[in-house]
Every structure is written in structure tokens, then in C-alpha cells.
PDB file of N, CA and C in Angstrom:
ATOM      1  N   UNK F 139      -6.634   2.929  23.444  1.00  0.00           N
ATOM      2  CA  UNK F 139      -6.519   3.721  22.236  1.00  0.00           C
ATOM      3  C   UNK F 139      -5.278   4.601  22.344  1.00  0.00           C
ATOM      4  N   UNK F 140      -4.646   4.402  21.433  1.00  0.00           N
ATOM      5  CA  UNK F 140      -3.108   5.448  21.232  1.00  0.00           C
ATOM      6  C   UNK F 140      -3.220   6.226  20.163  1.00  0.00           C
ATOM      7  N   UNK F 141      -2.764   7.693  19.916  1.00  0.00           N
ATOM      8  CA  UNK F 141      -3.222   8.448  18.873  1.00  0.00           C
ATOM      9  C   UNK F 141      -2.120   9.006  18.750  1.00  0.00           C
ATOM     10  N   UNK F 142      -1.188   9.048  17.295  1.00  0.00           N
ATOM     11  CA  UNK F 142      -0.371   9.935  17.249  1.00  0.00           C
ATOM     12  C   UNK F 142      -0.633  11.298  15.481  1.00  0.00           C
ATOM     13  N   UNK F 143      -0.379  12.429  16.411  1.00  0.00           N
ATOM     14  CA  UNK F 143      -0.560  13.553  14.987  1.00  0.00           C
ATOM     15  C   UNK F 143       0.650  13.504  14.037  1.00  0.00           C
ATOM     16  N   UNK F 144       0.057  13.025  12.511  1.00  0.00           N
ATOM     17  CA  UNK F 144       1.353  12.895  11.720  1.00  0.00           C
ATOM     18  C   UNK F 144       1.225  14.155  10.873  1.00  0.00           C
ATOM     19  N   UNK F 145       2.401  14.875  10.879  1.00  0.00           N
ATOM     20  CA  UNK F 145       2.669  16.133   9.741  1.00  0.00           C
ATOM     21  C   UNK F 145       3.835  16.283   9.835  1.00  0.00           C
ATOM     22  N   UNK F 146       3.857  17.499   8.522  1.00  0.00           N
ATOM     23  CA  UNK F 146       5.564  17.772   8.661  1.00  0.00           C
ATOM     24  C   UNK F 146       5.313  19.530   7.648  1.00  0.00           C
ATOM     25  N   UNK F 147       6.180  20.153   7.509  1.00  0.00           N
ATOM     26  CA  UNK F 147       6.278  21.075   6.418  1.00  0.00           C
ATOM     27  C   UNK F 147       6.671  20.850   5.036  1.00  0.00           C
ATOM     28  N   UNK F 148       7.307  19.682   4.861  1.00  0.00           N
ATOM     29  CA  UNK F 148       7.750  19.765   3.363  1.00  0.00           C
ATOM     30  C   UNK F 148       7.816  17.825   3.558  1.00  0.00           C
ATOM     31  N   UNK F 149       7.649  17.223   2.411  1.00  0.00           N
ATOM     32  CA  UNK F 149       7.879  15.555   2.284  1.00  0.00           C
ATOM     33  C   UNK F 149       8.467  15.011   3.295  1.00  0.00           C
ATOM     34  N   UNK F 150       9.788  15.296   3.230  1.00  0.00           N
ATOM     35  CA  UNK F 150      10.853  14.659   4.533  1.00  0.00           C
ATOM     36  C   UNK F 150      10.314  14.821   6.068  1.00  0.00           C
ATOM     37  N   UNK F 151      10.086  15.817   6.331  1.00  0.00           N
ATOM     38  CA  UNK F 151       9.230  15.811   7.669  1.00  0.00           C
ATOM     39  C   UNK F 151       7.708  15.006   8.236  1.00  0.00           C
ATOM     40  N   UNK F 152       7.224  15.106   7.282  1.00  0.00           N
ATOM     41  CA  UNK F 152       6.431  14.225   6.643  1.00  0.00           C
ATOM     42  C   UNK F 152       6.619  12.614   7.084  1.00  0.00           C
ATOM     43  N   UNK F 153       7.111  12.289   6.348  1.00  0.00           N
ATOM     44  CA  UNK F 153       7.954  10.907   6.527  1.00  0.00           C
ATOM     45  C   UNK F 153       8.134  10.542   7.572  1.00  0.00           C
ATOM     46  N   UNK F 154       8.998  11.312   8.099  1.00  0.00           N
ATOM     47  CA  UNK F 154       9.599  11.105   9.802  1.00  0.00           C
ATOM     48  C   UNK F 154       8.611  11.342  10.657  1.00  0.00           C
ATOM     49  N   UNK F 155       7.728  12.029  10.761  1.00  0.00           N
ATOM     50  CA  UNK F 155       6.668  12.209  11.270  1.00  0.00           C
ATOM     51  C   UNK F 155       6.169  10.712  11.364  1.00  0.00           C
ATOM     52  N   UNK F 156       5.491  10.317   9.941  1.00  0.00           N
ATOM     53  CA  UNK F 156       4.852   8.903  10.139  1.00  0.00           C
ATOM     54  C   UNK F 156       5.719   7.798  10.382  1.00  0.00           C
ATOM     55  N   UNK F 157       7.204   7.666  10.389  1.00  0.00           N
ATOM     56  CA  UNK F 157       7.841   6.795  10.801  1.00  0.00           C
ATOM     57  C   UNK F 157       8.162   6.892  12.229  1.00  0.00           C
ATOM     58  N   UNK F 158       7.671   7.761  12.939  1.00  0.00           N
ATOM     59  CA  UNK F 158       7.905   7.942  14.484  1.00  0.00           C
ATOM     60  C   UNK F 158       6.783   7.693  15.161  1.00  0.00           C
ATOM     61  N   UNK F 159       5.868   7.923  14.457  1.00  0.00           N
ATOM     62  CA  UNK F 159       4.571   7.187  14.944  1.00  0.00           C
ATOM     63  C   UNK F 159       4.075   5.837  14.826  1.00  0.00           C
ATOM     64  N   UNK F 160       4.591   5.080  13.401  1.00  0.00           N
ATOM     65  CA  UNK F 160       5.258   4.250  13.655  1.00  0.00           C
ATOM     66  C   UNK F 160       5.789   2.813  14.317  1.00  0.00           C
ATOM     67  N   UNK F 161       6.751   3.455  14.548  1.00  0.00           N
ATOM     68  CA  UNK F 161       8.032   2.979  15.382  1.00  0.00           C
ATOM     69  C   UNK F 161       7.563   3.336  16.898  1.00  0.00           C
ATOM     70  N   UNK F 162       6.923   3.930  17.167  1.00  0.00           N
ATOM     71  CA  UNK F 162       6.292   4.355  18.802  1.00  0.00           C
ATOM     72  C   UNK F 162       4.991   2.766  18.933  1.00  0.00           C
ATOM     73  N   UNK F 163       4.930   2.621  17.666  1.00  0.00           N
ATOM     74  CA  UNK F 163       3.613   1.375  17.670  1.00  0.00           C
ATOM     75  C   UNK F 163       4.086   0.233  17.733  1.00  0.00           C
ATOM     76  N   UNK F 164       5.100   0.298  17.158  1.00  0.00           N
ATOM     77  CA  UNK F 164       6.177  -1.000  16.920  1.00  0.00           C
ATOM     78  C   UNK F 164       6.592  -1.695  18.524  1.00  0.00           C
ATOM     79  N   UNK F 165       7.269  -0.379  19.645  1.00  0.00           N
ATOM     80  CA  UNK F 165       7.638  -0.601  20.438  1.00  0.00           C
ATOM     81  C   UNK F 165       6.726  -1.424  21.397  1.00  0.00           C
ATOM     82  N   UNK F 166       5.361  -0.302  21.413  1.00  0.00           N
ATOM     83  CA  UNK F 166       4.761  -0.735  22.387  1.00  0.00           C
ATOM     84  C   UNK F 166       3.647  -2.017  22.139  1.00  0.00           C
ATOM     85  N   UNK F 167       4.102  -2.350  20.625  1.00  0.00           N
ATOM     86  CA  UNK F 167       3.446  -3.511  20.361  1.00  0.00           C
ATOM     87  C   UNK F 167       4.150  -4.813  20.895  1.00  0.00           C
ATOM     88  N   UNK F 168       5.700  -4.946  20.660  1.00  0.00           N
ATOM     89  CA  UNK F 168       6.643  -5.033  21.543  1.00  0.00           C
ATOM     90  C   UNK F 168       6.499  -5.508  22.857  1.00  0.00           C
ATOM     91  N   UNK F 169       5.656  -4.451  23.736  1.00  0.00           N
ATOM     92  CA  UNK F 169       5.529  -4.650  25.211  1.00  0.00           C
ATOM     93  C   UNK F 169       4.211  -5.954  25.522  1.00  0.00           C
ATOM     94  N   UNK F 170       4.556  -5.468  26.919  1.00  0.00           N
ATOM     95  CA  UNK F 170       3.616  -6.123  27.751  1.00  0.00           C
ATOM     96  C   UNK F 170       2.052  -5.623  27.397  1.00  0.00           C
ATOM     97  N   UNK F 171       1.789  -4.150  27.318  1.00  0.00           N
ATOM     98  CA  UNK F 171       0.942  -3.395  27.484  1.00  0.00           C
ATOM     99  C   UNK F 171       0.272  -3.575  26.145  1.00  0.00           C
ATOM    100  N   UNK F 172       1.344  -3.827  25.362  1.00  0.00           N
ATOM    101  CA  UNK F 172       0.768  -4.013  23.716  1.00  0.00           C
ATOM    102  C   UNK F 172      -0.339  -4.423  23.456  1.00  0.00           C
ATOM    103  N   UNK F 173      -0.607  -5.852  24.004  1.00  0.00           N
ATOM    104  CA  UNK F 173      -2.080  -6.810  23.800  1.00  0.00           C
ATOM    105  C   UNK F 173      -3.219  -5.788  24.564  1.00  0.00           C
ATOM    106  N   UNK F 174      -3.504  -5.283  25.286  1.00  0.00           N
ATOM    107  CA  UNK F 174      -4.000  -4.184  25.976  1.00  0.00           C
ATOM    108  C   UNK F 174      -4.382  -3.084  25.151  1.00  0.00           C
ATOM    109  N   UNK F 175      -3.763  -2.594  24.282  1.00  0.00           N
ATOM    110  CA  UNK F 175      -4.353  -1.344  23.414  1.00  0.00           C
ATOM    111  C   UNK F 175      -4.834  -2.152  22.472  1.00  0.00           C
ATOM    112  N   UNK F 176      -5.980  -1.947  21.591  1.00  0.00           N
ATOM    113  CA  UNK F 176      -6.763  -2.487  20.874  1.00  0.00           C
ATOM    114  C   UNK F 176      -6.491  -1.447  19.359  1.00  0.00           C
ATOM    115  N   UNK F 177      -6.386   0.234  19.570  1.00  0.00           N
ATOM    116  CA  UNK F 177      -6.950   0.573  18.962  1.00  0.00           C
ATOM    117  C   UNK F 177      -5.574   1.735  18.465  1.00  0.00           C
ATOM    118  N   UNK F 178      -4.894   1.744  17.969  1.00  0.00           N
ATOM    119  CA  UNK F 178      -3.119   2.013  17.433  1.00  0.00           C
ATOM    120  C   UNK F 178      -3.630   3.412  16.059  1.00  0.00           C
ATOM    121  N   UNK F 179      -4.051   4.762  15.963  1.00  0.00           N
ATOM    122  CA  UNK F 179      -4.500   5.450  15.250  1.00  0.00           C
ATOM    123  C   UNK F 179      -3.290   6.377  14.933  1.00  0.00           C
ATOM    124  N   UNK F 180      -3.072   6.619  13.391  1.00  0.00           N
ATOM    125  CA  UNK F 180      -2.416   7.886  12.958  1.00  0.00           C
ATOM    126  C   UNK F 180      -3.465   9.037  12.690  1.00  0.00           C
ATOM    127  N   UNK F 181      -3.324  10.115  13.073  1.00  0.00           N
ATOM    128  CA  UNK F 181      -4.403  11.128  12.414  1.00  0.00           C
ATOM    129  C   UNK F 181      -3.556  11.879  11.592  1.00  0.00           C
ATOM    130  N   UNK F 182      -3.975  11.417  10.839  1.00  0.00           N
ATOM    131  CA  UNK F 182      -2.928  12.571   9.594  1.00  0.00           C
ATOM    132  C   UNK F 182      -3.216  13.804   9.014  1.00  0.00           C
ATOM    133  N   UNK F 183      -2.403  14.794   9.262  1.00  0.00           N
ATOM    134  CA  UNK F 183      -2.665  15.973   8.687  1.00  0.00           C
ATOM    135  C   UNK F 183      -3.068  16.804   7.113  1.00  0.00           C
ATOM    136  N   UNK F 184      -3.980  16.073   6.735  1.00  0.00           N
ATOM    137  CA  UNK F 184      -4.399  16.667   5.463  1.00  0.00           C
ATOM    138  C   UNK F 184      -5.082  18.079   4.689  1.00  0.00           C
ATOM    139  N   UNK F 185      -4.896  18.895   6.106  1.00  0.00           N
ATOM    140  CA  UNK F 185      -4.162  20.118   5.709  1.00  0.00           C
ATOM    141  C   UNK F 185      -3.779  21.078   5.148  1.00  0.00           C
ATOM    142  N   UNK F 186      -2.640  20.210   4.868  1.00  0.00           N
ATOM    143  CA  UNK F 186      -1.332  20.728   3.702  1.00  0.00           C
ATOM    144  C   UNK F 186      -1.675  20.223   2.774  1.00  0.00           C
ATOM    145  N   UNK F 187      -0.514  20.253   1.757  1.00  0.00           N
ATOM    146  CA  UNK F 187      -0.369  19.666   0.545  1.00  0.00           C
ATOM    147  C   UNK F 187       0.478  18.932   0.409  1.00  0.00           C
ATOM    148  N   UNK F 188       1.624  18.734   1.492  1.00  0.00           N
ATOM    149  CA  UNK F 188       2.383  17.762   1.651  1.00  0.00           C
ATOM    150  C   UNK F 188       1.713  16.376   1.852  1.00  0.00           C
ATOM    151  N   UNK F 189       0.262  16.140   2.419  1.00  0.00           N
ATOM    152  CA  UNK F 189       0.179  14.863   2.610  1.00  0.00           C
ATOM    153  C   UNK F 189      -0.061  14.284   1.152  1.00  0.00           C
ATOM    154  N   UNK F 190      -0.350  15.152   0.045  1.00  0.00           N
ATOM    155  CA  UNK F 190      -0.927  14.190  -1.267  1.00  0.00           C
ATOM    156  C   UNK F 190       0.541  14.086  -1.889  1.00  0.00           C
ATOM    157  N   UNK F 191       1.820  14.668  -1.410  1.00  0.00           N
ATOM    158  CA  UNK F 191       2.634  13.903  -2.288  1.00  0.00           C
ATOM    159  C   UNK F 191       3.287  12.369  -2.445  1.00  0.00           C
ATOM    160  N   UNK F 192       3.671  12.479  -3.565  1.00  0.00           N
ATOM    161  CA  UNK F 192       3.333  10.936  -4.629  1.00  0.00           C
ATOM    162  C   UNK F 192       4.246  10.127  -3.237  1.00  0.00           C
ATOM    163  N   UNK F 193       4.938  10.213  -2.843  1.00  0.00           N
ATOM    164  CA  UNK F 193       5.694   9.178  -1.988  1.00  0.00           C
ATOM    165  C   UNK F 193       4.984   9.092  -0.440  1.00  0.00           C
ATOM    166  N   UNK F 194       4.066   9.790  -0.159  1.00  0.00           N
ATOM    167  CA  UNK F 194       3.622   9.773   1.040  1.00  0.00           C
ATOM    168  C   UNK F 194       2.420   8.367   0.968  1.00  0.00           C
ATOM    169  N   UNK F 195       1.685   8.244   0.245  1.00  0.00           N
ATOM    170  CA  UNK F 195       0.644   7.535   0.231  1.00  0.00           C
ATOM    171  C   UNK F 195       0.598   6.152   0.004  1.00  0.00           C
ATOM    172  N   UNK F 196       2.212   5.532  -0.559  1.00  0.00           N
ATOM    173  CA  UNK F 196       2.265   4.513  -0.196  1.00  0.00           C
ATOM    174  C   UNK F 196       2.575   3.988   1.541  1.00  0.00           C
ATOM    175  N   UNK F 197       3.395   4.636   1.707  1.00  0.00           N
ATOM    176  CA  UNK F 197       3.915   5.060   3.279  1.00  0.00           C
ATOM    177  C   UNK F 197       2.252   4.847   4.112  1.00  0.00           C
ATOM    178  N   UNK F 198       1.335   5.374   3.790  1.00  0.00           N
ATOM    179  CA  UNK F 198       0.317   5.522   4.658  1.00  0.00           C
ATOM    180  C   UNK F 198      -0.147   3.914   4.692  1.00  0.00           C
ATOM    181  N   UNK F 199      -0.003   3.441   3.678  1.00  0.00           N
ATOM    182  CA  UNK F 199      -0.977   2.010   3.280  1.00  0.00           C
ATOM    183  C   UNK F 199       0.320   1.034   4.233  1.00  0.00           C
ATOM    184  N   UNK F 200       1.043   1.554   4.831  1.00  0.00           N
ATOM    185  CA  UNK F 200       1.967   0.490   5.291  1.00  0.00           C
ATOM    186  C   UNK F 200       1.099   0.732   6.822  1.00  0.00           C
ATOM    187  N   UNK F 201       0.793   1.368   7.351  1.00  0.00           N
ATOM    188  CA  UNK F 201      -0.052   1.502   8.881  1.00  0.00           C
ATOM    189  C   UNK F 201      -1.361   0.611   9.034  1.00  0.00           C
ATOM    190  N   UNK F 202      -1.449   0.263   7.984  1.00  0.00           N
ATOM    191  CA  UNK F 202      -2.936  -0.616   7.695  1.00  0.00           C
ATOM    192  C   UNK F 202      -2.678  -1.980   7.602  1.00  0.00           C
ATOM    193  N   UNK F 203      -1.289  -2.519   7.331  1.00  0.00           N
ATOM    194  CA  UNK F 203      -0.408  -3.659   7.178  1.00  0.00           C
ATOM    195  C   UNK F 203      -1.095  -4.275   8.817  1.00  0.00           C
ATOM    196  N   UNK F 204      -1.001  -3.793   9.687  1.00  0.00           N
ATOM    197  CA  UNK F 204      -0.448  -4.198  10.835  1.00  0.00           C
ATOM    198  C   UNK F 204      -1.713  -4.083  11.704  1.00  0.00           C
ATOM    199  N   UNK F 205      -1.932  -5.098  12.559  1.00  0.00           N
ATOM    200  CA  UNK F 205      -3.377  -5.535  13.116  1.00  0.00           C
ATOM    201  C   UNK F 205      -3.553  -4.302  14.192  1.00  0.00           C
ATOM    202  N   UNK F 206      -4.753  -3.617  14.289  1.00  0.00           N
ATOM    203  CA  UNK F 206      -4.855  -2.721  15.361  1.00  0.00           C
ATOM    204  C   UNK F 206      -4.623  -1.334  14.876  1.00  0.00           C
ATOM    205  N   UNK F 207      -3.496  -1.146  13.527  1.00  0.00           N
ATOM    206  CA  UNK F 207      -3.856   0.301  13.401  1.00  0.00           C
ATOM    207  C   UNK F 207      -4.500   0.540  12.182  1.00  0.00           C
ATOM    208  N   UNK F 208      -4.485   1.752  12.003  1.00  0.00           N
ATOM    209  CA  UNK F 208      -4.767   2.691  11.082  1.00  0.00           C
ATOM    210  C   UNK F 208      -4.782   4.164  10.796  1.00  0.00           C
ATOM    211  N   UNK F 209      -4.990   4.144  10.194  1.00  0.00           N
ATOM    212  CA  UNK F 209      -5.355   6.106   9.975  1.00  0.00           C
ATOM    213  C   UNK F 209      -6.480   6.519   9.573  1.00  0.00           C
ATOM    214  N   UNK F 210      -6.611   8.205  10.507  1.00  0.00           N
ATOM    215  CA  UNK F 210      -7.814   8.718  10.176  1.00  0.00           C
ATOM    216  C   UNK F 210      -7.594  10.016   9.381  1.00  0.00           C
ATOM    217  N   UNK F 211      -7.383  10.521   8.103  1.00  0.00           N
ATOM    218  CA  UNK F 211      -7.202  12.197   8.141  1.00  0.00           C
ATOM    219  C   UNK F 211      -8.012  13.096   9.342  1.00  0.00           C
ATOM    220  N   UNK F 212      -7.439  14.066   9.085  1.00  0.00           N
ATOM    221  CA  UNK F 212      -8.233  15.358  10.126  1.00  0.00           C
ATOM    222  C   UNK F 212      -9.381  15.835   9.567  1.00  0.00           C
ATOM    223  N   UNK F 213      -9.641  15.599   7.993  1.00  0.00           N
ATOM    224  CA  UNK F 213     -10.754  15.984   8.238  1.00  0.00           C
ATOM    225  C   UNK F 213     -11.704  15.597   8.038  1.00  0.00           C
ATOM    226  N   UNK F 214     -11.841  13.769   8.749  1.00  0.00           N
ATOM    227  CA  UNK F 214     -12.830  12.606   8.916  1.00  0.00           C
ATOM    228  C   UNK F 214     -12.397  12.766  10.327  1.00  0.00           C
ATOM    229  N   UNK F 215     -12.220  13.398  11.524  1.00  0.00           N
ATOM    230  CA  UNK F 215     -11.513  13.494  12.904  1.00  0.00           C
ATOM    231  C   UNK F 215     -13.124  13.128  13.593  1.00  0.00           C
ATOM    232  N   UNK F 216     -13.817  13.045  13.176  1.00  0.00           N
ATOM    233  CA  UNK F 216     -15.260  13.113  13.725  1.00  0.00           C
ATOM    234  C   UNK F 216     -15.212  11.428  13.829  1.00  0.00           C
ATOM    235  N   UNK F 217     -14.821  10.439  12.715  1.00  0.00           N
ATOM    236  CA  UNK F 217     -14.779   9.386  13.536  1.00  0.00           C
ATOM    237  C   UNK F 217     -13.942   9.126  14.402  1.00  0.00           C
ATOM    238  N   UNK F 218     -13.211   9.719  15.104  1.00  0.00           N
ATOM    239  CA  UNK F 218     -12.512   9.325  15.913  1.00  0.00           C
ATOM    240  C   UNK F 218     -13.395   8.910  17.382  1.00  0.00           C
ATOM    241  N   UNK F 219     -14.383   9.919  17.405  1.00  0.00           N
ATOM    242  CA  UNK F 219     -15.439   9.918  18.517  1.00  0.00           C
ATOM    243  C   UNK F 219     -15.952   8.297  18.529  1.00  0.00           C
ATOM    244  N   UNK F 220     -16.349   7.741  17.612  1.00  0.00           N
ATOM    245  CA  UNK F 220     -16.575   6.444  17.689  1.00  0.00           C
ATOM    246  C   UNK F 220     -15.676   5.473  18.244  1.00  0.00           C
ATOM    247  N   UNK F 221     -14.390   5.625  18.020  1.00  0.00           N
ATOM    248  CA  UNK F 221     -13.185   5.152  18.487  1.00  0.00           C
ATOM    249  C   UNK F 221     -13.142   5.173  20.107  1.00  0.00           C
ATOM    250  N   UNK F 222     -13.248   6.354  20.427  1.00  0.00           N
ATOM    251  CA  UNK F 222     -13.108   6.876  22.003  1.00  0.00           C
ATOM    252  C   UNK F 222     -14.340   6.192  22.720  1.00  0.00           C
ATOM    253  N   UNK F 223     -15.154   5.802  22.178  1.00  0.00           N
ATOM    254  CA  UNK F 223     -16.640   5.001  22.875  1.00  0.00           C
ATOM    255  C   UNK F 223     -16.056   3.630  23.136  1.00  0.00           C
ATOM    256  N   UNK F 224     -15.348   2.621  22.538  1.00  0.00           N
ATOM    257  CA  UNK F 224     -15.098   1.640  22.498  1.00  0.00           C
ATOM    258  C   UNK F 224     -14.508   1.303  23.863  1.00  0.00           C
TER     259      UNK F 224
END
């Protein structure tokens, strides 16, 4: 299981935030180790009010594209516990 925290202060940070998390999935999907992690999680900071803007939420549906990850907001963080059992 790999977990990265996505936020930012304003849209753009935002963004980069979830494109570094990402691109950190990309790599190590990439690797050797890749087939080995099963379980590739963004927890996203919902928070703010930056996560409901209009350009963020397509961005999110692109983490779901890709076998193994997804996202959890923070404040569904309680399934994550299910995650960590696996």
C-alpha cells in the first residue's frame, strides 16, 4: 500500500500536488517493485474549498483510469483502515 496526501492552497497547487502523486505512481509502477504494491491511494484533502474547484475533479477521475489506484477524501479516511488490513 502507497499513500500520498494531495492538497494545495489555491487550484494550481492543487494540481501539482495531484500530479506528483501521480507521477510518483507512474514511476514506481515503472519498477520492479511495482507488481508488488497492490494498493496505489490518493487521500485528498477535502478540507478546503480548493478541492471542489471546476478543474480539479476531472483531474481526480484520471487516478481511477489506472489499475491499483484510487482516491479516498479525508473525510471517508476511515476506509482507509480496511485498506491497511489487506
Amino acid at each position: 500500500l502507497l499513500l500520498n496526501y494531495v492538497t494545495g492552497s489555491n487550484p494550481n497547487n492543487f494540481i501539482l500536488s495531484l500530479g506528483k502523486s501521480n507521477l510518483s505512481y507512474d514511476v514506481i509502477d515503472s519498477s520492479t517493485i511495482g507488481r508488488r504494491v497492490r494498493n496505489k491511494i490518493a487521500l485528498i484533502d477535502d478540507t478546503t474549498k480548493v478541492h471542489a474547484h471546476p478543474n480539479i475533479y476531472p483531474l481526480l477521475n484520471t487516478v481511477k483510469t489506472k489499475a491499483g489506484r484510487t482516491y479516498i477524501p479525508w473525510s471517508k479516511k476511515e476506509e482507509l483502515e480496511v485498506l491497511f488490513r489487506e
